[in-house]
mmCIF file of C-alpha atoms in Angstrom:
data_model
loop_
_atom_site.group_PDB
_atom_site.id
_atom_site.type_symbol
_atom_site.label_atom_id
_atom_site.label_comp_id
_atom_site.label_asym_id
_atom_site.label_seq_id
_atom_site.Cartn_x
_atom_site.Cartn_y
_atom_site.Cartn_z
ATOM 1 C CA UNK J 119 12.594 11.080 13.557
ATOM 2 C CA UNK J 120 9.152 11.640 12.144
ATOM 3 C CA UNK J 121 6.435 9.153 11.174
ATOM 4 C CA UNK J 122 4.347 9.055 7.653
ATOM 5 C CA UNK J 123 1.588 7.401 6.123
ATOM 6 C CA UNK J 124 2.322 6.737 2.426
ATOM 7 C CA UNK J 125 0.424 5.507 0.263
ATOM 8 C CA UNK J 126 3.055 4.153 -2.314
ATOM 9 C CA UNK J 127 4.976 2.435 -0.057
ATOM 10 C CA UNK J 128 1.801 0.316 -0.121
ATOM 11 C CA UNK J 129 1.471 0.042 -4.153
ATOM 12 C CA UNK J 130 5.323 -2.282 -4.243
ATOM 13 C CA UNK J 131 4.195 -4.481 -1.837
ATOM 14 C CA UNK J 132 1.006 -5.372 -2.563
ATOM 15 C CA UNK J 133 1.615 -5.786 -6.558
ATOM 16 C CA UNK J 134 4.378 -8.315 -5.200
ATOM 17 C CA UNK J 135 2.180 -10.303 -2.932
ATOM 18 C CA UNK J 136 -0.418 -10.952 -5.524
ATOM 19 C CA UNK J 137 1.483 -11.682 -7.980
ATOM 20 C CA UNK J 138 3.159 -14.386 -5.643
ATOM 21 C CA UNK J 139 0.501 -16.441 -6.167
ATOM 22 C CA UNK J 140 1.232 -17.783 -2.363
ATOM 23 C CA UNK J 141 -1.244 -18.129 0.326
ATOM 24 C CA UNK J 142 -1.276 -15.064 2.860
ATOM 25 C CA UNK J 143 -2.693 -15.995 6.073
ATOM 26 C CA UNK J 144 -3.149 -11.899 7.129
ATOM 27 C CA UNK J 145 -3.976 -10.505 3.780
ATOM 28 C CA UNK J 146 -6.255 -14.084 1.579
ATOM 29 C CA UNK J 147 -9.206 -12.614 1.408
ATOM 30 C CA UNK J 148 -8.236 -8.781 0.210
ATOM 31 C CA UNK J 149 -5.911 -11.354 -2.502
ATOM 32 C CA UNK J 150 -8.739 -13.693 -3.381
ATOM 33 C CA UNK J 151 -11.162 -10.451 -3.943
ATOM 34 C CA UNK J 152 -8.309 -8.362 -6.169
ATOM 35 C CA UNK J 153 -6.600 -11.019 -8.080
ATOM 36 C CA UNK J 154 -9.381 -11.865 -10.474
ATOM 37 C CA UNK J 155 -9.851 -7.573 -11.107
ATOM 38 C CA UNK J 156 -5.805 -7.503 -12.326
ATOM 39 C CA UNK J 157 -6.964 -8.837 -16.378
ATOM 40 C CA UNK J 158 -8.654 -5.137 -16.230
ATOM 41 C CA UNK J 159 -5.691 -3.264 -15.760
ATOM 42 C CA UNK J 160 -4.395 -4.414 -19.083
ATOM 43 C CA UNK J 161 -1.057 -2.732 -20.756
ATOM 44 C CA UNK J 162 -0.458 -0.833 -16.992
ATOM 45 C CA UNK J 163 0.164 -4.404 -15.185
ATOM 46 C CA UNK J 164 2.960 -5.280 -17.563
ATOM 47 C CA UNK J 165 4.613 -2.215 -16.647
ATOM 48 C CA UNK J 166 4.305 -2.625 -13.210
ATOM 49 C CA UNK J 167 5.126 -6.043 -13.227
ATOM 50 C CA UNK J 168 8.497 -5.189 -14.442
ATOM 51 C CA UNK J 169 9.352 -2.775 -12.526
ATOM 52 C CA UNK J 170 8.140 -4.351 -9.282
ATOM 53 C CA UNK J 171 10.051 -8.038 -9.380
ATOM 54 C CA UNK J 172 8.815 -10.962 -7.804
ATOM 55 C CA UNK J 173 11.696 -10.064 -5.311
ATOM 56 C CA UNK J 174 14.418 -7.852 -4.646
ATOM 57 C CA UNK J 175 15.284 -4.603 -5.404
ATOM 58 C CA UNK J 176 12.546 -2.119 -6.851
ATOM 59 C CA UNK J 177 13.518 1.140 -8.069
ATOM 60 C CA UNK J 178 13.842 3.855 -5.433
ATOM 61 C CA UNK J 179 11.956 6.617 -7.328
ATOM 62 C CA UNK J 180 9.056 4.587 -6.694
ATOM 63 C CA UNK J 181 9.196 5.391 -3.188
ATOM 64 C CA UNK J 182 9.971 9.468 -3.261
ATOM 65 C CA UNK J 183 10.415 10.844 0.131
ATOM 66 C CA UNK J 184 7.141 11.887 2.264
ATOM 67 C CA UNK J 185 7.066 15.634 3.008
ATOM 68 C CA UNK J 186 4.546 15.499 5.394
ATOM 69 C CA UNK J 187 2.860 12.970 7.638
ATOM 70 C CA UNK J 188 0.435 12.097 5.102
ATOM 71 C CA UNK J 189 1.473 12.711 1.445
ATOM 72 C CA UNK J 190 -1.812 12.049 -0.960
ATOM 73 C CA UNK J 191 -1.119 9.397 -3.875
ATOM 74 C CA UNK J 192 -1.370 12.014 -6.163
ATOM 75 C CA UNK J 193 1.428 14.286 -4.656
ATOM 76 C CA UNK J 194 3.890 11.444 -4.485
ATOM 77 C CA UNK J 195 2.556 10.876 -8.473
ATOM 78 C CA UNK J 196 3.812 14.051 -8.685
ATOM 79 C CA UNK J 197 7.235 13.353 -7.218
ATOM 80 C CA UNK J 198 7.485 10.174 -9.317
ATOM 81 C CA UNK J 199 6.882 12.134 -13.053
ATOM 82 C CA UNK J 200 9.368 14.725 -11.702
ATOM 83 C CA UNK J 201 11.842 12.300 -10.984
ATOM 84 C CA UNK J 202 15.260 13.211 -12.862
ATOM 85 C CA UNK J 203 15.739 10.922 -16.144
ATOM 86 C CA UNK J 204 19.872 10.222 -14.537
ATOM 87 C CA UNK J 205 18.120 9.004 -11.631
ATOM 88 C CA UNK J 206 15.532 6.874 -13.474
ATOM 89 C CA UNK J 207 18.285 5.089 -15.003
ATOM 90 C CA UNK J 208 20.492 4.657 -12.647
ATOM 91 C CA UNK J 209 17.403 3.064 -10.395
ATOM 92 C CA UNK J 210 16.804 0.695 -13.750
ATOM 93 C CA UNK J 211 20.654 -0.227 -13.886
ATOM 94 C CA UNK J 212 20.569 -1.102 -10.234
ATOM 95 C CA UNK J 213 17.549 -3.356 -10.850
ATOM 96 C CA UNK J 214 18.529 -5.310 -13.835
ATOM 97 C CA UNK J 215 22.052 -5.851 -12.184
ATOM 98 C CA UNK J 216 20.656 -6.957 -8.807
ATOM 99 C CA UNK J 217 17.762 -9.548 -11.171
ATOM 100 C CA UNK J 218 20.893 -10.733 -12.925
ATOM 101 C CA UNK J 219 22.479 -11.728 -9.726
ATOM 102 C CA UNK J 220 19.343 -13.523 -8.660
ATOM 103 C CA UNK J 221 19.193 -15.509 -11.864
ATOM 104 C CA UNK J 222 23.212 -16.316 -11.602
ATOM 105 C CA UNK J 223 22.326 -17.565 -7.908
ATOM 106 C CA UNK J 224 19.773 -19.513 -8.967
ATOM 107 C CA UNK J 225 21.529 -20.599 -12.603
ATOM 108 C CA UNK J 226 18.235 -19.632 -14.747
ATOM 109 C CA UNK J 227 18.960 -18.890 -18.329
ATOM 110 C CA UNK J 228 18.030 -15.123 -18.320
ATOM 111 C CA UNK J 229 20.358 -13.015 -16.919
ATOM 112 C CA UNK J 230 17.874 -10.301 -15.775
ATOM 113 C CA UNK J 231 17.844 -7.674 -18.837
ATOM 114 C CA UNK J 232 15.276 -5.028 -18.816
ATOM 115 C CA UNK J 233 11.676 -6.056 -20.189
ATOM 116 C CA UNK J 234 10.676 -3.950 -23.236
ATOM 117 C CA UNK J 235 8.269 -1.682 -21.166
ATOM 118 C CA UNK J 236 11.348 -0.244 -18.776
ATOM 119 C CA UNK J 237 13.460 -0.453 -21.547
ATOM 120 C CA UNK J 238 10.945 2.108 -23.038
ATOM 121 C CA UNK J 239 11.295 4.151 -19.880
ATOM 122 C CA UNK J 240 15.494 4.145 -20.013
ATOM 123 C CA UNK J 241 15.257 5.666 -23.031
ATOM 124 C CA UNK J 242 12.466 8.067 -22.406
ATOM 125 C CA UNK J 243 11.966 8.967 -18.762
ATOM 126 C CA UNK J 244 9.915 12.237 -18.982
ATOM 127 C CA UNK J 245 7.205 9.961 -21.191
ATOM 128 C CA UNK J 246 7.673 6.666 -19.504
ATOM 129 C CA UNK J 247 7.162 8.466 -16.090
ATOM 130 C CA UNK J 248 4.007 9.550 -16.972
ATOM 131 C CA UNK J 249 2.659 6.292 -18.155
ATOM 132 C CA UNK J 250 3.754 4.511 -15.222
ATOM 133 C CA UNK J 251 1.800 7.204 -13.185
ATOM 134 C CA UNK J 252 -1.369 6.313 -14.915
ATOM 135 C CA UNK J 253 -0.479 2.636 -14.328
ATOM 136 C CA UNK J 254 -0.283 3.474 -10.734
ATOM 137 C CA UNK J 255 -3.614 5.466 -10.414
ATOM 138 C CA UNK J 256 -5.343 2.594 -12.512
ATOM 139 C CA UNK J 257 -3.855 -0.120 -9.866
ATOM 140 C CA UNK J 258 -4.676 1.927 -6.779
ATOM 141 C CA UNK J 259 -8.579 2.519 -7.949
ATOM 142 C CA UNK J 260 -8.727 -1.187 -8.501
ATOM 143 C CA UNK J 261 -6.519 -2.892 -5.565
ATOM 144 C CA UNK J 262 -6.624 -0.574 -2.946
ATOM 145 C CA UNK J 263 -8.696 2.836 -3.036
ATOM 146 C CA UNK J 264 -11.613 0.476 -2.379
ATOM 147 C CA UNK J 265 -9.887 -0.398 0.950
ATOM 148 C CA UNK J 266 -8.204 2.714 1.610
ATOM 149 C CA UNK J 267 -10.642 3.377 4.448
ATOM 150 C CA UNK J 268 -9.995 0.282 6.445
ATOM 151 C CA UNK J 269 -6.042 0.251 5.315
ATOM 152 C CA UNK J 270 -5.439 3.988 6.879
ATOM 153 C CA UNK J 271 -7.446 3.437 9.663
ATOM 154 C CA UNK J 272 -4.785 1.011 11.153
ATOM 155 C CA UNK J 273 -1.343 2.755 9.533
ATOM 156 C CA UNK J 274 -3.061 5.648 11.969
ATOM 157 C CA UNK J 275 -3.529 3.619 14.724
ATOM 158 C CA UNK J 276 -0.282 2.762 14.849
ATOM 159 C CA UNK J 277 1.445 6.164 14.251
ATOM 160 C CA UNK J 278 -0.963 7.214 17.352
ATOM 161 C CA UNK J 279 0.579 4.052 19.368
ATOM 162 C CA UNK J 280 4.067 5.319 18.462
ATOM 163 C CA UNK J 281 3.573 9.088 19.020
ATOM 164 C CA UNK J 282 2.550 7.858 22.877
ATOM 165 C CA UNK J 283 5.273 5.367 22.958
ATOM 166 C CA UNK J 284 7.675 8.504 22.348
ATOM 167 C CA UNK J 285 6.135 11.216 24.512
ATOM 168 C CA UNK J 286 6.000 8.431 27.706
ATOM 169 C CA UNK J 287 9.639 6.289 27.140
ATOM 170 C CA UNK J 288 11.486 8.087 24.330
ATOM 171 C CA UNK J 289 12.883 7.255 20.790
ATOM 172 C CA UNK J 290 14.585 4.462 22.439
ATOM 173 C CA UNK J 291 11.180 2.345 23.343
ATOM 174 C CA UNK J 292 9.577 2.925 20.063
ATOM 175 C CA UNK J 293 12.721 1.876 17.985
ATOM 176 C CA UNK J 294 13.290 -1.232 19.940
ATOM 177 C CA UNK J 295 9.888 -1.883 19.987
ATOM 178 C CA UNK J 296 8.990 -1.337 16.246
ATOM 179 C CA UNK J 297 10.638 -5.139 14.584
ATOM 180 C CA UNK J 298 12.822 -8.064 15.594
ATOM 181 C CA UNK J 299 15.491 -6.949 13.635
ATOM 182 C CA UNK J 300 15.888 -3.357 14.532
ATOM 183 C CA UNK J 301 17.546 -2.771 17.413
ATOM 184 C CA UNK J 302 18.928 1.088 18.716
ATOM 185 C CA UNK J 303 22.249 0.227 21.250
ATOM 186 C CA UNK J 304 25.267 2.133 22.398
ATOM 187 C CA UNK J 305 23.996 5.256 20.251
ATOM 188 C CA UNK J 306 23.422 3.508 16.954
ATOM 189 C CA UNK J 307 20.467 1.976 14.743
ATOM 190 C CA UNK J 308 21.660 -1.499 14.084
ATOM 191 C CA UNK J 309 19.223 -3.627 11.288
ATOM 192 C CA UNK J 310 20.319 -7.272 11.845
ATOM 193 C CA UNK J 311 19.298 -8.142 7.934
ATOM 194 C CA UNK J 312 19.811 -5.440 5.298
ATOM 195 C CA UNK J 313 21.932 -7.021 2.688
ATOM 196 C CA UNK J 314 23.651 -3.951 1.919
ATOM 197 C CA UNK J 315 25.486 -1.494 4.642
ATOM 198 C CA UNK J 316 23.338 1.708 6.184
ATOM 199 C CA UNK J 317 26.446 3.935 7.517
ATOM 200 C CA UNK J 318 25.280 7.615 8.450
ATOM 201 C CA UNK J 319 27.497 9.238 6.968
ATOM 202 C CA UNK J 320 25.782 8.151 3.315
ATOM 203 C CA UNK J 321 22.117 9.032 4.656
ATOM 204 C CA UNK J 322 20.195 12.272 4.329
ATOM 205 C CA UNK J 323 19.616 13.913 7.498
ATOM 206 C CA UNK J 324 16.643 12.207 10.101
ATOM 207 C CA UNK J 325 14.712 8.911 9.709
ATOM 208 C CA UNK J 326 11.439 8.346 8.253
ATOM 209 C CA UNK J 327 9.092 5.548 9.832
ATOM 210 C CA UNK J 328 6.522 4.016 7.867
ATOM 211 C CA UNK J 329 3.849 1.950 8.972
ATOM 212 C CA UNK J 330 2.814 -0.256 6.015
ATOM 213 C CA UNK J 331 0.068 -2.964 5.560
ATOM 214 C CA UNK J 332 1.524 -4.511 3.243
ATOM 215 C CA UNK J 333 5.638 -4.869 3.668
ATOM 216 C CA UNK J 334 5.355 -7.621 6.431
ATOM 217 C CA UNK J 335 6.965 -9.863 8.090
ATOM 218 C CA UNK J 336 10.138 -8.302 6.752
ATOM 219 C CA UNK J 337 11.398 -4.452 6.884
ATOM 220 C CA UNK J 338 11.818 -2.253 3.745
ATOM 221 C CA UNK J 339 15.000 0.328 3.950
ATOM 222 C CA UNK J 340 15.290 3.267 0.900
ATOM 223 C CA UNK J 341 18.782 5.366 1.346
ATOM 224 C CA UNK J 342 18.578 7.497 -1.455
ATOM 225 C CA UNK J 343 20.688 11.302 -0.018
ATOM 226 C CA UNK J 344 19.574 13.893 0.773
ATOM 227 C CA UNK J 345 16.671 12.561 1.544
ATOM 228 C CA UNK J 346 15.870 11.006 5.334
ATOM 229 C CA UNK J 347 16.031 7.077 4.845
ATOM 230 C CA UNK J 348 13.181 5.529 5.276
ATOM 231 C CA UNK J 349 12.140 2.669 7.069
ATOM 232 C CA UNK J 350 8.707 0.922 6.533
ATOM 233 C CA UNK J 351 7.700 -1.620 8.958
ATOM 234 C CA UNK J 352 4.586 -3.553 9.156
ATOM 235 C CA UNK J 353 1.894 -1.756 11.507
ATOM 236 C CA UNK J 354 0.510 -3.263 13.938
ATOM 237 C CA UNK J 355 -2.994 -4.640 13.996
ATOM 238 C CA UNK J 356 -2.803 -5.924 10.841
ATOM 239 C CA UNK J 357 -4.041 -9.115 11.390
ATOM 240 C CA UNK J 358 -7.152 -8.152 12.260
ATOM 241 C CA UNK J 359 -7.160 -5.797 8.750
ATOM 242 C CA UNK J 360 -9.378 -8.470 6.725
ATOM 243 C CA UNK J 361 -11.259 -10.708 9.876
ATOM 244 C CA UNK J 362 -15.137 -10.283 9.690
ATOM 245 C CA UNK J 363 -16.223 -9.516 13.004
ATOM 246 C CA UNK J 364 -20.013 -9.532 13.905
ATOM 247 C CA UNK J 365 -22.427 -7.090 12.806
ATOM 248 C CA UNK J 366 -21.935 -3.539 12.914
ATOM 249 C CA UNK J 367 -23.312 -2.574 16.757
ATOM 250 C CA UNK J 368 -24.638 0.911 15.457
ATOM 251 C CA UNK J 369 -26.412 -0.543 12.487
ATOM 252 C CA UNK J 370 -29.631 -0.401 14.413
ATOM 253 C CA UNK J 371 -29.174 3.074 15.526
ATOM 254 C CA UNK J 372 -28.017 4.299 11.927
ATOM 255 C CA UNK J 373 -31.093 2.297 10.533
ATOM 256 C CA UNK J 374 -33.545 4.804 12.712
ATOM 257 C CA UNK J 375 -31.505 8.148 10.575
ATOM 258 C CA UNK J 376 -31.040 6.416 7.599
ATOM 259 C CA UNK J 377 -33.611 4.382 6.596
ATOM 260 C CA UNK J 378 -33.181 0.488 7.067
ATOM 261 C CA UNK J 379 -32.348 -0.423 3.668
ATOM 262 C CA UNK J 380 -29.201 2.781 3.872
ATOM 263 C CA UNK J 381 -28.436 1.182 7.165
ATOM 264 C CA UNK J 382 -28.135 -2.235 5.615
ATOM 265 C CA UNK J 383 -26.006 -1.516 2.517
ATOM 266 C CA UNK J 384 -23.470 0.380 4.992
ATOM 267 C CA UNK J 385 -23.096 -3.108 6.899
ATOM 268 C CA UNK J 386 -22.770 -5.157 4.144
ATOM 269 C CA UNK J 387 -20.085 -3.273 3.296
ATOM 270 C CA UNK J 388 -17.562 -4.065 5.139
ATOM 271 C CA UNK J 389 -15.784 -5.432 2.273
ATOM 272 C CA UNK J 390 -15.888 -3.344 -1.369
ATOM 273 C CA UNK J 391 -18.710 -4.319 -3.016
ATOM 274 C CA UNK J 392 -20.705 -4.445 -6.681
ATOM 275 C CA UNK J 393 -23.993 -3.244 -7.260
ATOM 276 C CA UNK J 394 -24.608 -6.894 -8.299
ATOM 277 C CA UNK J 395 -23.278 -8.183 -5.106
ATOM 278 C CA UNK J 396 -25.429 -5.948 -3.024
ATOM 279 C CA UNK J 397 -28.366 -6.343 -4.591
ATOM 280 C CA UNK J 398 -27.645 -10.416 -4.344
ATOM 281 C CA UNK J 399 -26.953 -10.322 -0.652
ATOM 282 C CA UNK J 400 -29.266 -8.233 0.728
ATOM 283 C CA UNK J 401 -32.809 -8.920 -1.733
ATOM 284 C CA UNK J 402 -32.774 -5.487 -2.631
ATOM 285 C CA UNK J 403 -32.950 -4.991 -6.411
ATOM 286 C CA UNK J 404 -30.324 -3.679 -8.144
ATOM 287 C CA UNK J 405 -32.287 -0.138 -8.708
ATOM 288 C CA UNK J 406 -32.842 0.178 -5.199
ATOM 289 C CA UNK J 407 -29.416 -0.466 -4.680
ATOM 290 C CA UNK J 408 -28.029 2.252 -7.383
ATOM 291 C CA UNK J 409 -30.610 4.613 -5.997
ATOM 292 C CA UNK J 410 -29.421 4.088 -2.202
ATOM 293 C CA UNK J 411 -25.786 3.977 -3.120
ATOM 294 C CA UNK J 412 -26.326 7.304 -4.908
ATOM 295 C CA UNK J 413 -27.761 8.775 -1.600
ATOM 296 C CA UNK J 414 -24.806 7.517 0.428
ATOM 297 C CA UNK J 415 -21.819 8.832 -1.847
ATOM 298 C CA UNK J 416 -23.860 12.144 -1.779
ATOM 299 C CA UNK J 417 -23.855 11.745 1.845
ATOM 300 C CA UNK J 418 -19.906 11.227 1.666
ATOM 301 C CA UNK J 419 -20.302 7.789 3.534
ATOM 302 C CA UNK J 420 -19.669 5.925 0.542
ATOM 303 C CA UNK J 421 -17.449 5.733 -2.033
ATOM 304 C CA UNK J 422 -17.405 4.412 -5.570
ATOM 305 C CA UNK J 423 -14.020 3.396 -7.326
ATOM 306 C CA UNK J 424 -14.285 1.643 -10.841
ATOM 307 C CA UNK J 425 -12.105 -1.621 -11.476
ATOM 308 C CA UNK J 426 -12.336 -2.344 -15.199
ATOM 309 C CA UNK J 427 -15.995 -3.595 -15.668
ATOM 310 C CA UNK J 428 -16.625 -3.284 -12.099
ATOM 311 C CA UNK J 429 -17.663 -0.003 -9.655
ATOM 312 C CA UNK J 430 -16.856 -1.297 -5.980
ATOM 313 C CA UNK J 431 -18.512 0.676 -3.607
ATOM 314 C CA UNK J 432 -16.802 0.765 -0.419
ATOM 315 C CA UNK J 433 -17.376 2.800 2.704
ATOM 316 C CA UNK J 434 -15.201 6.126 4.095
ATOM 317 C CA UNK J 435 -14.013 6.635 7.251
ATOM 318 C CA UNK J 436 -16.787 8.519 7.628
ATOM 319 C CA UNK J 437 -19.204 5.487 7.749
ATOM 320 C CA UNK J 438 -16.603 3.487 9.860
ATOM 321 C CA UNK J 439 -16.419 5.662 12.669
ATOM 322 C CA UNK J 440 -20.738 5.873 12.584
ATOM 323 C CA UNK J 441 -20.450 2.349 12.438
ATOM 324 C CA UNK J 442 -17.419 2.311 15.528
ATOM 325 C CA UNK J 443 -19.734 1.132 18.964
ATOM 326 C CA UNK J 444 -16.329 2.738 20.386
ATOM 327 C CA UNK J 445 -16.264 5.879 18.061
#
């Protein structure tokens, strides 16, 4: 049993929940700041958008198995465009048959065919991987790279909260401990609502736990031999992901390195942020604010990540733990 912080197992789940069009009561304001951005992604949302339905299955080989504890978005890219083209379509056949089951259940008129843009990827894996790579780097620099900072902090918290569970009670504690409906008795790993059956015998060797911002309340299962299954469960702490606390305790004491103004534009962003923005919030003008934003990035407590018209500035761990009165 090993834990892993991936960041695709984030890209699914996410797409999904904005494109609900629901109110989130953990994750409104990171919706109500990224839904208007989506228009900029263009050609690369319609692909995604088929391939991750408003519910139910999504293909498997979006998910590849983490090889370490925490596999960067552009190894598991990697993964994805190396995917075998048998696989690819037997992921695709899997998902139109389980949409056209929805749609019987549910007696709508389509009967869940492939869209044209995974059609175009059944008949052409090799070159329909790749695209949907670049949809997937355009969508993470817009939705979540921005965030990344804040997002990992807590998946790491948790693996830390797990990794103690273990060493002081055992598997035992952490597996009972990790959702409502997992439960480990009598020697077995029982999930009380996967639709589909999870014997051993048809798994790869070990179990992968991932903590995930974005999967709650529910669990996500992939069985996909001979690789581990994995199991991504929401982490905790993530209701506090998005809540604006009070001001940053070690503003004043960054303020006396930094300059006031450096000090300032750290706080404000607590949430990605424009130029624009900035410069409205805090009466700096915009200059000032490119010129001070260009000293931070340099000073790797900043960065920049470009949403169609937009560059968000956001801050790195870096700046969070400077910012951390417990840090």
């Amino acid at each position: 049993m090993r834990f892993a912080v991936a960041p695709m197992w984030e890209v699914g789940p996410s797409l999904r929940l904005l494109r609900s069009g629901v109110p989130h009561a953990v994750h409104g304001p990171w919706v109500e700041q990224v839904r208007p951005r989506l228009a900029a992604l263009g050609p690369a949302y319609g692909l995604l958008a088929e391939l991750v339905p408003p519910a139910g299955y999504v293909p498997d080989f979006l998910n590849p198995a983490p090889t370490g504890p925490a596999p960067t978005l552009a190894g598991e890219l990697a993964a994805i465009r190396a995917t075998p083209a048998g696989q690819v379509r037997r992921d695709l056949d899997r998902l139109a048959a389980d949409q056209a089951d929805q749609a019987h259940r549910a007696d709508r008129a389509d009967r869940g065919t492939l869209g044209p843009r995974l059609r175009a990827l059944y008949a052409d894996p090799e070159a329909g991987l790749a695209r949907l790579a670049e949809a997937v780097e355009a969508y993470w620099e817009l939705a979540l790279a921005p965030y990344w900072a804040r997002i990992r902090a807590v998946l790491d918290a948790d693996v830390l909260y797990r990794a103690r569970q273990a060493a002081e009670h055992g598997a035992e504690r952490v597996l009972n401990d990790l959702h409502a409906e997992l439960r480990w008795t009598d020697g077995a790993l029982r999930l009380s609502r996967r639709s589909r059956p999870m014997p051993r015998r048809a798994a790869g060797p070990g179990l992968l736990l991932i903590p995930s911002a974005f999967t709650g309340p529910g669990l996500f299962t992939l069985l996909a031999p001979p690789a581990p299954p994995q199991l991504a469960y929401p982490a905790r702490g993530i209701g506090r992901l998005w809540t604006a606390g009070p001001p940053a305790p070690g503003t004043a004491a960054l303020a006396a390195v930094l300059g006031r103004s450096r000090a300032l534009l750290l706080a404000e962003l607590a949430a990605p942020a424009s130029t624009t923005e900035l410069a409205h919030r805090t009466g700096l003008s915009p200059s000032a604010v490119s010129q001070y934003l260009t000293a931070l990035r340099d000073a790797r407590l900043v960065s920049a990540h470009r949403a169609g018209r937009w560059v968000l500035y956001a801050r790195t761990a870096t700046a969070e733990a400077l910012l951390d009165p417990d840090g």
